[in-house]
XYZ file of C-alpha atoms in Angstrom:
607
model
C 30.906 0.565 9.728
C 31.223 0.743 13.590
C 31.855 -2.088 15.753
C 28.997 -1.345 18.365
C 25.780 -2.022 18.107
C 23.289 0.843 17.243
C 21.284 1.902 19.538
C 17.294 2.575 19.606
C 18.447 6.257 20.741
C 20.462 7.340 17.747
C 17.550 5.946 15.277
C 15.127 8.070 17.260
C 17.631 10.602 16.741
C 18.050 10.429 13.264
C 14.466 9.942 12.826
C 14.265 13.770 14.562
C 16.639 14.954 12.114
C 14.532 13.711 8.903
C 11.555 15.189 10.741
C 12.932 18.472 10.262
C 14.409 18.273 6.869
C 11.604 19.195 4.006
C 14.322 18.634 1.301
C 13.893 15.021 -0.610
C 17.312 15.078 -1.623
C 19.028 16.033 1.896
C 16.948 13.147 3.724
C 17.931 10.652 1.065
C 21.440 11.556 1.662
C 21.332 11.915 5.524
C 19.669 7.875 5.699
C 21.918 6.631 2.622
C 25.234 7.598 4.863
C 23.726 6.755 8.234
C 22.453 3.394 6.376
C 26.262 2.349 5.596
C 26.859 2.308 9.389
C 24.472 -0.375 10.213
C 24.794 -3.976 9.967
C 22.387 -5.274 7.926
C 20.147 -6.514 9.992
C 19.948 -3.073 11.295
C 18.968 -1.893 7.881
C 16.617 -3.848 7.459
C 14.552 -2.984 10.912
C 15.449 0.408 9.787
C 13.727 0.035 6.558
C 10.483 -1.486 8.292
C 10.648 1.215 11.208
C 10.880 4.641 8.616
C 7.539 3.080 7.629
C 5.854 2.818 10.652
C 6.143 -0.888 10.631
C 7.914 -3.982 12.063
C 7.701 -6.370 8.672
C 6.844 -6.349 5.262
C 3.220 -4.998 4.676
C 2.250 -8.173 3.389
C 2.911 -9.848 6.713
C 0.524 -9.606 10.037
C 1.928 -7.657 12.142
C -0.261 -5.155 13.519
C 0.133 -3.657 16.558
C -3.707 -2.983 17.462
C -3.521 -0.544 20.303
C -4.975 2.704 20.020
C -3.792 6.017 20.683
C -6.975 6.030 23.466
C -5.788 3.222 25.085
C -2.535 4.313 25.836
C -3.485 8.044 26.821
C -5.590 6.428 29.760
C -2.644 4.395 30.284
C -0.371 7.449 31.087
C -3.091 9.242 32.841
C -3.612 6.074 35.348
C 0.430 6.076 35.945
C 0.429 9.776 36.774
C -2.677 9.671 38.913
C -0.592 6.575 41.068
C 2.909 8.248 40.868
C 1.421 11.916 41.456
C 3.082 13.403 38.517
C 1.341 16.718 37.121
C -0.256 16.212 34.421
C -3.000 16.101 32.414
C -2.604 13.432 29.493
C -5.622 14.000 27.300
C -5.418 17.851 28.110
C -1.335 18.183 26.502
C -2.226 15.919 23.360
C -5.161 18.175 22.494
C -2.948 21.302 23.104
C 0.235 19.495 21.286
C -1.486 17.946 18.907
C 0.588 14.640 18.039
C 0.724 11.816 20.588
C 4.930 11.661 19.905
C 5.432 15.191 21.470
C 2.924 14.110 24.210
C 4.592 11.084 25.552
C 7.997 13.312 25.247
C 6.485 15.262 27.644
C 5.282 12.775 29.826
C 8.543 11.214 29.839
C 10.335 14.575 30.820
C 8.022 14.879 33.537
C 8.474 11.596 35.160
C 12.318 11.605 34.490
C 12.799 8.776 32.676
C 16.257 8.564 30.996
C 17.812 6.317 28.391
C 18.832 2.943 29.464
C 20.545 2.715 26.110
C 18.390 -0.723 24.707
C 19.818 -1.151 21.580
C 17.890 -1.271 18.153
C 17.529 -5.249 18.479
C 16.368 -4.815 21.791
C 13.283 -1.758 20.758
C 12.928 -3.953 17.681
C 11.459 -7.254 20.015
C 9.695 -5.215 22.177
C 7.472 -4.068 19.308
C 7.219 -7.265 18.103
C 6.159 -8.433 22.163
C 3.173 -6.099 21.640
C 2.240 -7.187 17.908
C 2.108 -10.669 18.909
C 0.168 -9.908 22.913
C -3.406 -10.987 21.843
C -6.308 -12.501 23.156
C -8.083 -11.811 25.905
C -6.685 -9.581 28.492
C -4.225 -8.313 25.761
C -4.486 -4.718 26.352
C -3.850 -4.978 29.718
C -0.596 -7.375 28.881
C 0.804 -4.872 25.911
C 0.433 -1.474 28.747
C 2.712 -3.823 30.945
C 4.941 -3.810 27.891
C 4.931 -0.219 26.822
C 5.179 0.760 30.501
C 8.367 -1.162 31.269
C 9.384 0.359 27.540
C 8.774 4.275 28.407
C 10.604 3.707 31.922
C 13.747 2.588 29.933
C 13.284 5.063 26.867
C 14.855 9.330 26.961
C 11.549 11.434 26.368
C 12.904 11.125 22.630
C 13.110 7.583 22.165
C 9.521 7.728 23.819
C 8.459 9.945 20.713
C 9.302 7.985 18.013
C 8.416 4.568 20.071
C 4.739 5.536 20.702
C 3.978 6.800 16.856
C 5.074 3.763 15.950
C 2.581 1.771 17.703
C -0.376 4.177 17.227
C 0.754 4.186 13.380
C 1.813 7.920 13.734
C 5.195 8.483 12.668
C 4.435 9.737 9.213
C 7.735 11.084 8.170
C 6.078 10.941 4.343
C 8.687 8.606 2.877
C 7.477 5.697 1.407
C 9.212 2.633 -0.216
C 9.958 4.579 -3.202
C 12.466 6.818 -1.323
C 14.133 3.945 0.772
C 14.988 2.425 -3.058
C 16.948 5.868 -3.747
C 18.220 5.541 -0.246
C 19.563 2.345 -1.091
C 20.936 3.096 -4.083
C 22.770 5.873 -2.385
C 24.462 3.668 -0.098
C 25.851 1.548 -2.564
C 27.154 4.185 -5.379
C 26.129 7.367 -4.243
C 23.259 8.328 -6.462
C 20.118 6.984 -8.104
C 21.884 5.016 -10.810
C 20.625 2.061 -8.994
C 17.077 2.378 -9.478
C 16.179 0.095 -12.305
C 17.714 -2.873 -10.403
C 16.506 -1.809 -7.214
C 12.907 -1.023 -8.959
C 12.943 -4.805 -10.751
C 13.902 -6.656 -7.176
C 11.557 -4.884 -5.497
C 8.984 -5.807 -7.982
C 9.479 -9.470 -8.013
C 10.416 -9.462 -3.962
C 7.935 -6.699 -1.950
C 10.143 -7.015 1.126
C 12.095 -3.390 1.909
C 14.234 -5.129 4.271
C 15.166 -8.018 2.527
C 15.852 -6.008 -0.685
C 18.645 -4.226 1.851
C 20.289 -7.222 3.156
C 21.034 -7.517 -0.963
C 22.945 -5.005 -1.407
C 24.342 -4.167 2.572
C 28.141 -3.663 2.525
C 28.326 -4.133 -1.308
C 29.761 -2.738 -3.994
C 27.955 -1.818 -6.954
C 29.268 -5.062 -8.966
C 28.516 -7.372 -6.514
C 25.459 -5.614 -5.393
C 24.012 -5.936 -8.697
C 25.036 -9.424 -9.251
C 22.976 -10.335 -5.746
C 19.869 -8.136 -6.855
C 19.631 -9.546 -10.173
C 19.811 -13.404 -8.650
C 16.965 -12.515 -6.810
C 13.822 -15.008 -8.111
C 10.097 -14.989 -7.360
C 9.079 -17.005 -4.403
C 5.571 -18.040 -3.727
C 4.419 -16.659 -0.498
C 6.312 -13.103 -0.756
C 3.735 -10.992 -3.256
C 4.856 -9.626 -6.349
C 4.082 -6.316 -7.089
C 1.120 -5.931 -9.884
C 1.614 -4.956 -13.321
C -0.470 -1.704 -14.227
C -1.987 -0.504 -17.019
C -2.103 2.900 -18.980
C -4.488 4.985 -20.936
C -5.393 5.910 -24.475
C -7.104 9.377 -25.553
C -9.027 7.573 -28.000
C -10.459 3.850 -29.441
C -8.320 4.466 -32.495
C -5.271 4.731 -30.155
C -4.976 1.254 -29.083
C -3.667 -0.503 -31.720
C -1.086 2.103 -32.770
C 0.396 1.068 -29.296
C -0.428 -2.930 -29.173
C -0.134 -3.740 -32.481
C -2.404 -6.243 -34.138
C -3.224 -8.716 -32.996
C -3.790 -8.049 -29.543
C -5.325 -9.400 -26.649
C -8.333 -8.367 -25.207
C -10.226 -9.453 -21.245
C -12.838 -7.522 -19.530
C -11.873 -4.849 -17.187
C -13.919 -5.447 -14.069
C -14.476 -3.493 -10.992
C -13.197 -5.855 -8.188
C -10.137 -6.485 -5.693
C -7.085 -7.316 -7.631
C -6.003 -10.328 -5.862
C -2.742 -12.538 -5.856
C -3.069 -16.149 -5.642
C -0.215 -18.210 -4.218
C -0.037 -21.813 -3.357
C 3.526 -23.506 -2.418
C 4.500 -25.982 -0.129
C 6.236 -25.095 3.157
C 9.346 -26.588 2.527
C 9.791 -24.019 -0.312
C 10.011 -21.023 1.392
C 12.415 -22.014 4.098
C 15.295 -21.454 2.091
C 15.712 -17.764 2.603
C 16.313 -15.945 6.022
C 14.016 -13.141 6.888
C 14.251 -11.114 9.921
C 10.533 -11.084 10.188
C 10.196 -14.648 10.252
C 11.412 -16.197 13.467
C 8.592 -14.028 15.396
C 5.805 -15.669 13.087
C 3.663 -18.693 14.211
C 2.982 -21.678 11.862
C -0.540 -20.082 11.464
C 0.799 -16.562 10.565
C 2.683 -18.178 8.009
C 0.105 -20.439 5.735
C -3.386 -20.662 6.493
C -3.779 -24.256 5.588
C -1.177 -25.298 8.718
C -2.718 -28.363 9.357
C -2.764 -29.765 5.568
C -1.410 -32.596 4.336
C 2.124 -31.700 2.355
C 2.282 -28.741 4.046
C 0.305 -26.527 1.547
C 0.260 -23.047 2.048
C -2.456 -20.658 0.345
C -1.889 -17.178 0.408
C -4.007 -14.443 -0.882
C -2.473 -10.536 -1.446
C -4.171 -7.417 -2.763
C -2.273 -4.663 -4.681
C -1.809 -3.055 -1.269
C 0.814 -6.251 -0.539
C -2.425 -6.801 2.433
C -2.430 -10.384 3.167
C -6.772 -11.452 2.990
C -6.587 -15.281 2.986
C -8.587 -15.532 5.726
C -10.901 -12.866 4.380
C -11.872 -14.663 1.238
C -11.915 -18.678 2.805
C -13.707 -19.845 -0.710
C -11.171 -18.408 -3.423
C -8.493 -20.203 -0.605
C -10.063 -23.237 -0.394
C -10.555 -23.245 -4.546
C -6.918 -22.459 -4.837
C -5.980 -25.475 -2.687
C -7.773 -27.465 -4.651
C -6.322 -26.979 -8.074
C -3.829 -30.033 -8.596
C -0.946 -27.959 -9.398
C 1.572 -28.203 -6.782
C 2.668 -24.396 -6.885
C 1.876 -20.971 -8.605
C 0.892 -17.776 -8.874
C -2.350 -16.031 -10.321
C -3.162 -12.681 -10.753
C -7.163 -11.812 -10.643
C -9.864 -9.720 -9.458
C -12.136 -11.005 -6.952
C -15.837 -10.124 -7.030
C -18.767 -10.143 -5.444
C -22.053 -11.859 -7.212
C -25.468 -12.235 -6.044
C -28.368 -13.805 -8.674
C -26.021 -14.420 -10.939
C -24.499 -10.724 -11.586
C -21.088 -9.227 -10.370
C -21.514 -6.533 -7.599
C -20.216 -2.932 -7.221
C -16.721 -2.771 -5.754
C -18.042 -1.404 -2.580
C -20.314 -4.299 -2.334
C -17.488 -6.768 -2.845
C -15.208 -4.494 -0.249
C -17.744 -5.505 2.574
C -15.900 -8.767 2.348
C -12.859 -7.236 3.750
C -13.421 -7.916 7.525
C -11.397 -9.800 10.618
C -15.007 -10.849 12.399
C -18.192 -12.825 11.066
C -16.488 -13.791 7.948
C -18.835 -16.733 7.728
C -21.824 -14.853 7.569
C -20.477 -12.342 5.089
C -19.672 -15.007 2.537
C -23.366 -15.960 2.678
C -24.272 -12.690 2.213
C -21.986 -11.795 -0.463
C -20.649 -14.510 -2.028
C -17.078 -14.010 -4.290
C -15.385 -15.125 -7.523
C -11.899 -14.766 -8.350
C -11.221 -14.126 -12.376
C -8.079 -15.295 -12.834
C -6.242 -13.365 -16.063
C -2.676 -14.539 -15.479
C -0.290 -17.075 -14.611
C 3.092 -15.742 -13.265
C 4.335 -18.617 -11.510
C 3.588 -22.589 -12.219
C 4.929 -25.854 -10.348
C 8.449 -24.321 -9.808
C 8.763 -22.239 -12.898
C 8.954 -18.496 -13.177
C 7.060 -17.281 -16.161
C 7.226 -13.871 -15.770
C 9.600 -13.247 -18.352
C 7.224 -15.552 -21.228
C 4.927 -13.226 -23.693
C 1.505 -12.338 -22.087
C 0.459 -14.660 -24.993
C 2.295 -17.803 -23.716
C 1.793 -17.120 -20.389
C -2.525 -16.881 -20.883
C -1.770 -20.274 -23.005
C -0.948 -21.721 -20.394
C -3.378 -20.289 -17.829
C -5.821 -21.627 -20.221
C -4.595 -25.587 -19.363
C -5.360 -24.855 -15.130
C -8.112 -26.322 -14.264
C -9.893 -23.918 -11.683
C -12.016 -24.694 -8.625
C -15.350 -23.665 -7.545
C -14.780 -20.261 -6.640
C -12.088 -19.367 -9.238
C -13.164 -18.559 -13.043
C -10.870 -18.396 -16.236
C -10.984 -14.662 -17.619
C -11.976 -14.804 -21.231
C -9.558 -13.647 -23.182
C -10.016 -13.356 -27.086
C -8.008 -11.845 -29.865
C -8.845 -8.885 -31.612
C -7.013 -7.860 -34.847
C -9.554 -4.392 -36.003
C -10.868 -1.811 -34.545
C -15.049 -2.884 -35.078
C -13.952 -6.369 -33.435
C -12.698 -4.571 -30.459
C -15.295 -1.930 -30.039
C -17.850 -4.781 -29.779
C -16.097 -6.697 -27.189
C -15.952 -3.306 -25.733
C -19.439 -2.876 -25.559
C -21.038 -6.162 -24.701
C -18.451 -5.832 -21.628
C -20.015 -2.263 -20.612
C -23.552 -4.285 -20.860
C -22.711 -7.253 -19.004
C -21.967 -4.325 -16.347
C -17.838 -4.497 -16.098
C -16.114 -1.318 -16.532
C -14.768 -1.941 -20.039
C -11.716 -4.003 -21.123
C -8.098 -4.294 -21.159
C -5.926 -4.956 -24.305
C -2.565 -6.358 -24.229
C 0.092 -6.655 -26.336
C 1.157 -10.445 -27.381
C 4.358 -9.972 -26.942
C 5.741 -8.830 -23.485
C 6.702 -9.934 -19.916
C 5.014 -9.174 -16.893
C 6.920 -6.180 -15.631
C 5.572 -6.143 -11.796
C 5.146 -2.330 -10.452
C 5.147 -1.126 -14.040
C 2.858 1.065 -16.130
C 3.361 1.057 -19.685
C 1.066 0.810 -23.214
C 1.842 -2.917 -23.193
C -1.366 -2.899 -21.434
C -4.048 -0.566 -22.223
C -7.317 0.092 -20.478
C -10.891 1.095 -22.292
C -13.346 2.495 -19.829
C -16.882 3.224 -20.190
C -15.984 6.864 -19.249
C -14.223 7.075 -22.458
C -17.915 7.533 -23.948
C -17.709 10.913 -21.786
C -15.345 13.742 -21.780
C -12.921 12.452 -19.680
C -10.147 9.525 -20.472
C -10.613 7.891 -17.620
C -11.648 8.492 -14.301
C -9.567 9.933 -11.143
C -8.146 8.272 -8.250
C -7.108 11.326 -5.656
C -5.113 10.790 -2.483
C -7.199 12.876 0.325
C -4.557 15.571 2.123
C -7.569 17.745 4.105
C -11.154 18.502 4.566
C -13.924 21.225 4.931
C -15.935 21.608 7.518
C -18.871 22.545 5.383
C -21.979 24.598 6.305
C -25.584 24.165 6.480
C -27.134 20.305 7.267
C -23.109 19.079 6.680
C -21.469 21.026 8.973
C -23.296 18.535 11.376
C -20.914 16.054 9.890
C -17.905 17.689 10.289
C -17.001 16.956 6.403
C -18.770 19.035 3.786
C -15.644 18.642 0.993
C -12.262 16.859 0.561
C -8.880 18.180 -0.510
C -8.468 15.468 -3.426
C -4.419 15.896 -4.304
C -2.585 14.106 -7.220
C 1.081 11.885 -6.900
C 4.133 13.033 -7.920
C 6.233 10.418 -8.791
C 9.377 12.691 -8.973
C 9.437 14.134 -5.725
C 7.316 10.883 -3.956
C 5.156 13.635 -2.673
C 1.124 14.958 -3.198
C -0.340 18.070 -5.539
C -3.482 19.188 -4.459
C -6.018 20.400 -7.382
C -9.404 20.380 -6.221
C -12.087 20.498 -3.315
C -14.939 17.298 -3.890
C -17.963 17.708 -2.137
C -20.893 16.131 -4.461
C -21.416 12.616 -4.543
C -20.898 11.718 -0.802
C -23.818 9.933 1.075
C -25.003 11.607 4.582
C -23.629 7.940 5.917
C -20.484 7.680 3.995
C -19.876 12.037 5.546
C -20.029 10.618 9.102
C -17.981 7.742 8.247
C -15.484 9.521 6.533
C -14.893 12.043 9.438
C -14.383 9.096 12.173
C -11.457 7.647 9.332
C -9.706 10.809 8.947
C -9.495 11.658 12.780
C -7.108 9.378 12.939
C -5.278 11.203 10.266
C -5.312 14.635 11.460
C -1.911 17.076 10.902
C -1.146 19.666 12.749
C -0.189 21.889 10.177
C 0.383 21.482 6.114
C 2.449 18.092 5.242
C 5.731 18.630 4.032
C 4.784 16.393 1.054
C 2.059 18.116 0.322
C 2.194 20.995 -2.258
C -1.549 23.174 -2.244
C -2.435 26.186 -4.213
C -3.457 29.348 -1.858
C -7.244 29.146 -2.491
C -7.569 25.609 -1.767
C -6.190 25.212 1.727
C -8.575 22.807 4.136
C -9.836 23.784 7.243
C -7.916 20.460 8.334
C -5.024 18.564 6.842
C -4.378 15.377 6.922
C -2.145 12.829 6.260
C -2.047 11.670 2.709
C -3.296 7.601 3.226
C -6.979 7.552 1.573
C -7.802 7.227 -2.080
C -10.801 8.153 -3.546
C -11.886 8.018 -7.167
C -14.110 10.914 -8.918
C -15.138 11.424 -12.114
C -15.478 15.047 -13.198
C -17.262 17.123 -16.727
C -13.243 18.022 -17.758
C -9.768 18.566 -16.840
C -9.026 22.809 -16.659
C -6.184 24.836 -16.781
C -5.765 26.789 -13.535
C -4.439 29.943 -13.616
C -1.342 30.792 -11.552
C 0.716 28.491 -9.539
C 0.996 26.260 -12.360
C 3.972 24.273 -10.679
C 1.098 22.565 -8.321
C -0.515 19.621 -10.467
C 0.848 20.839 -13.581
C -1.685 23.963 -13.156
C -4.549 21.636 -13.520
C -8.181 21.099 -12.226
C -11.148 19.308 -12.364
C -14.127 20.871 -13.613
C -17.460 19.714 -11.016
C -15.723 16.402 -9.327
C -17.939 14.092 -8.079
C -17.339 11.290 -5.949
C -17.288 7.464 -7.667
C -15.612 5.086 -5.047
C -14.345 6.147 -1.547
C -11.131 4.097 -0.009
C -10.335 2.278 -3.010
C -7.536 -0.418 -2.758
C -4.697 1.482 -3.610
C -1.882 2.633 -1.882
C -1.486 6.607 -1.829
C 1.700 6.350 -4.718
C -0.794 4.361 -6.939
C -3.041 7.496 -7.422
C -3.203 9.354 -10.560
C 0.338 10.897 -11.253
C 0.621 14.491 -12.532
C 2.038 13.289 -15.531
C -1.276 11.476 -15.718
C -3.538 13.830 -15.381
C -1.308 15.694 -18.057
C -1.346 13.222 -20.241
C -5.735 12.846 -19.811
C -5.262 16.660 -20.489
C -3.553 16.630 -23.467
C -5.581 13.854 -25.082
C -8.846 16.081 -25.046
């Protein structure tokens, strides 16, 4: 490890590097041996940085300033200096906001004043906590004074960060092979990197447990890492059956059976101040008391904190289910649910309840659309990890907390043949949920992971698909006729490869969409425009876009059947949908929780 301290210009020139590498493998190797140079604090603002971020995605820290903003920014600094040239007119031409600012820097001669990564690494945090009123005006002064001390390429990688642009394509699931390249030189880390990860969402942190370790002792410090109220877990999944018959071949019997509704999965946490002071995260020192629990001001100290299966912090989104939480006497835990909406006395349609997820008028909106969390597990309860209990012990003793107002127990029953659980099954489809979920008694709660210890039986299973399809969007059509007024006609809907952490496109979905949601859609993606094909995206010939963009949204479709496609069988295992259709657009799932290949194999197989 050197003795200096890194600088903001070799990240931004390391971050050039990965840019240019399309090889997995090489980039994992390049980071993994310019990792074991850092301190660890450095790794772990590295870690946040390759993502475009300053903190944990669970954690606030937004930098709300738009790529608009700061073009007029430039153009009012060249106007005053006299520099030539024409801000707006170069990012249209260039095409990424990165190269523009590079050239704006080259043309007004800035050169590095060598700020070190510590140094770039507060500034960004100056402009994610400028805000109020006259706060655009106070984060330009910031930027400003940042460009005038940045090369043209520290300028680059600076700016996409702030206009959530750098999109190298590498997500958390690479920086854990990263990591476990540092320590032994190859991915024999994973499983203890994957379970810390699981149980601790924090890429940085998870770094400073294994910086300037060896493997022993890095394992050791991974493995003492516990579940802590206020950092999310990640959520346990659930897999698929081809058939009814299937499920108990996989359970066993008995097995547990709750409904499978259409809602927010939600993560419920409640702990007391005190109890999260006792580890150091670099994040933490820029927080305010408010950033850090909603309920500040309460007496104890009692901090509620609500998480979807993004890791998105919504406590202030959903004040009810908070309020509810803080009033159930246990002193600490943590709940898994799904929050829904409910009007007359019925659950709403996910994109109902998804109106609820808004900054402004949040009073109004829970008038409108009042929510109720169904809580279906218990992970964590007054001190106690329970993660590793059976799914059978652990809904025991879910069964003893007494829930507020806005929270519900889940029913759960127990099912031991197949005409008991069909008939669950189908007074669930008519109370309007989307089917149910059957667990295995035995078990722990394996966070992140997907396995037939939990099954789910959809109402689609009555159809010819499994299950329906949740597609990351990589491009779009311009379409022709009325919808080329939109600008969308179709989406590129692409699978997730779990092997290569990259995208598989395998069909074009244009029915289903609304005239409203077409227009909407284009003004989301326009943010999301590529210049060219993403290097971890993978597209057969015929289905290219007329624009590309960067793999973010999910989508869910249902279609009449999987299909073989013939040639280029090494994109999405050679499959297709036959006549997609649009379900649910911008679901709440990150793009690496979309249907996997292997998925869509497996859904192929089974019919």
């Amino acid at each position: 490890m050197k003795n200096s301290k890194t600088t903001f210009k070799e990240i931004s020139e390391i971050f050039q590097t990965i840019e240019e590498i399309a090889s997995r493998n090489e980039i994992t190797e390049i980071l993994a041996s310019f990792y074991r140079e850092l301190t660890s604090e450095e790794g772990e603002i590295l870690s946040y940085l390759i993502l475009g971020r300053v903190a944990p995605f669970f954690v606030n820290s937004e930098f709300n300033y738009s790529e608009k903003s700061l073009i007029s920014l430039l153009e009012k600094y060249a106007k005053a200096k006299d520099i030539d040239i024409r801000v707006q007119q170069e990012r249209d031409r260039l095409g990424d906001i990165g190269d523009t600012v590079k050239l704006f820097s080259e043309k007004c001669g800035f050169v590095s004043k060598g700020a070190s990564l510590f140094e770039a690494y507060d500034t960004l945090w100056g402009i994610v906590k400028t805000e109020g009123n006259g706060s655009v005006e106070r984060k330009n002064s910031i930027i400003l004074g940042a460009l005038e001390s940045f090369s043209p390429l520290e300028a680059k990688y600076f700016v996409r960060v702030i206009c959530g642009q750098l999109r190298f394509g590498i997500s958390f699931k690479t920086l854990l092979d990263v990591f476990s390249f540092v320590v032994v030189g190859d991915k024999s880390l994973r499983l203890d990197l994957d379970r810390a990860y699981g149980i601790c969402a924090d890429i940085g942190y998870i770094y400073s447990c294994i910086a300037q370790k060896a493997r022993m002792e890095a394992v050791e410090s991974l493995k003492n890492l516990k579940i802590q109220p206020g950092i999310p877990v990640m959520p346990r999944l659930v897999e698929r059956v081809g058939s009814f018959e299937e499920t108990f071949e996989r359970t066993g019997s008995p097995a547990l059976v709750q409904p499978k509704f259409d809602g927010l999965r939600c993560q419920i946490h409640k702990y007391e101040s005190k109890d999260f002071e006792h580890r150091e995260y670099i994040w933490k020192k820029y927080l305010s008391r408010k950033d850090i629990g909603l309920f500040e001001q309460a007496s104890n100290d009692v901090e509620i904190k609500l998480f979807t299966r993004n890791l998105e912090d919504v406590t202030e989104m959903f004040p009810e289910i908070a309020e509810s939480a803080k009033a159930i006497s246990d002193k600490s835990f943590i709940l898994d649910s799904e929050v829904l909406g409910f009007k007359d006395g019925k659950f709403l349609p996910f994109q109902d309840t998804m109106q609820r997820r808004r900054k402004y008028s949040i009073g109004d909106a829970s008038k409108n659309i009042p929510v109720k969390g169904m809580v279906f597990d218990v992970l964590f309860l007054n001190g106690k990890d329970l993660i590793e209990q059976d799914t059978q012990k652990r809904v025991e003793t879910l069964s003893k907390i007494e829930m507020g107002e806005s929270l519900e127990l889940c029913e759960t029953k127990e099912v031991s043949d197949l005409d008991s659980l069909m008939q669950i099954f189908h007074e669930n489809v008519e109370k309007g949920y989307e089917g149910v979920i059957v667990k295995m008694l035995s078990g722990e709660y394996l966070p992140g992971v997907r396995n037939y210890d939990w099954i789910k039986l959809k109402k689609s299973m009555m159809n010819t698909l499994v299950d329906t399809v949740d597609l990351v969007c990589v491009g779009y059509y311009y379409g022709s006729g009325r919808r080329s007024d939109f600008g969308v006609g179709a989406i590129l809907g692409a699978l997730y490869n779990e092997k290569t952490d990259g995208y598989e496109a395998i069909c074009k979905v244009g029915t289903g969409f609304s005239d409203e949601q077409l227009r909407s859609i284009k003004g989301q993606l326009e943010t999301k425009i590529e210049e060219g094909q993403p290097q971890n995206v993978l597209c057969p010939e015929n289905l290219k876009p007329d624009i590309w963009v960067y793999p973010e949204v999910v989508f869910t479709v249902e279609a009449d059947e999987i299909t073989k496609r013939l040639g280029e069988e090494n994109i999405g295992g050679g499959l297709s949908l036959r006549f997609p259709r649009l379900v649910e657009w911008n679901r709440d799932k990150s793009s690496n929780d979309a249907t996997r290949v292997s998925e869509l194999i497996k859904m192929f197989e089974m019919k």
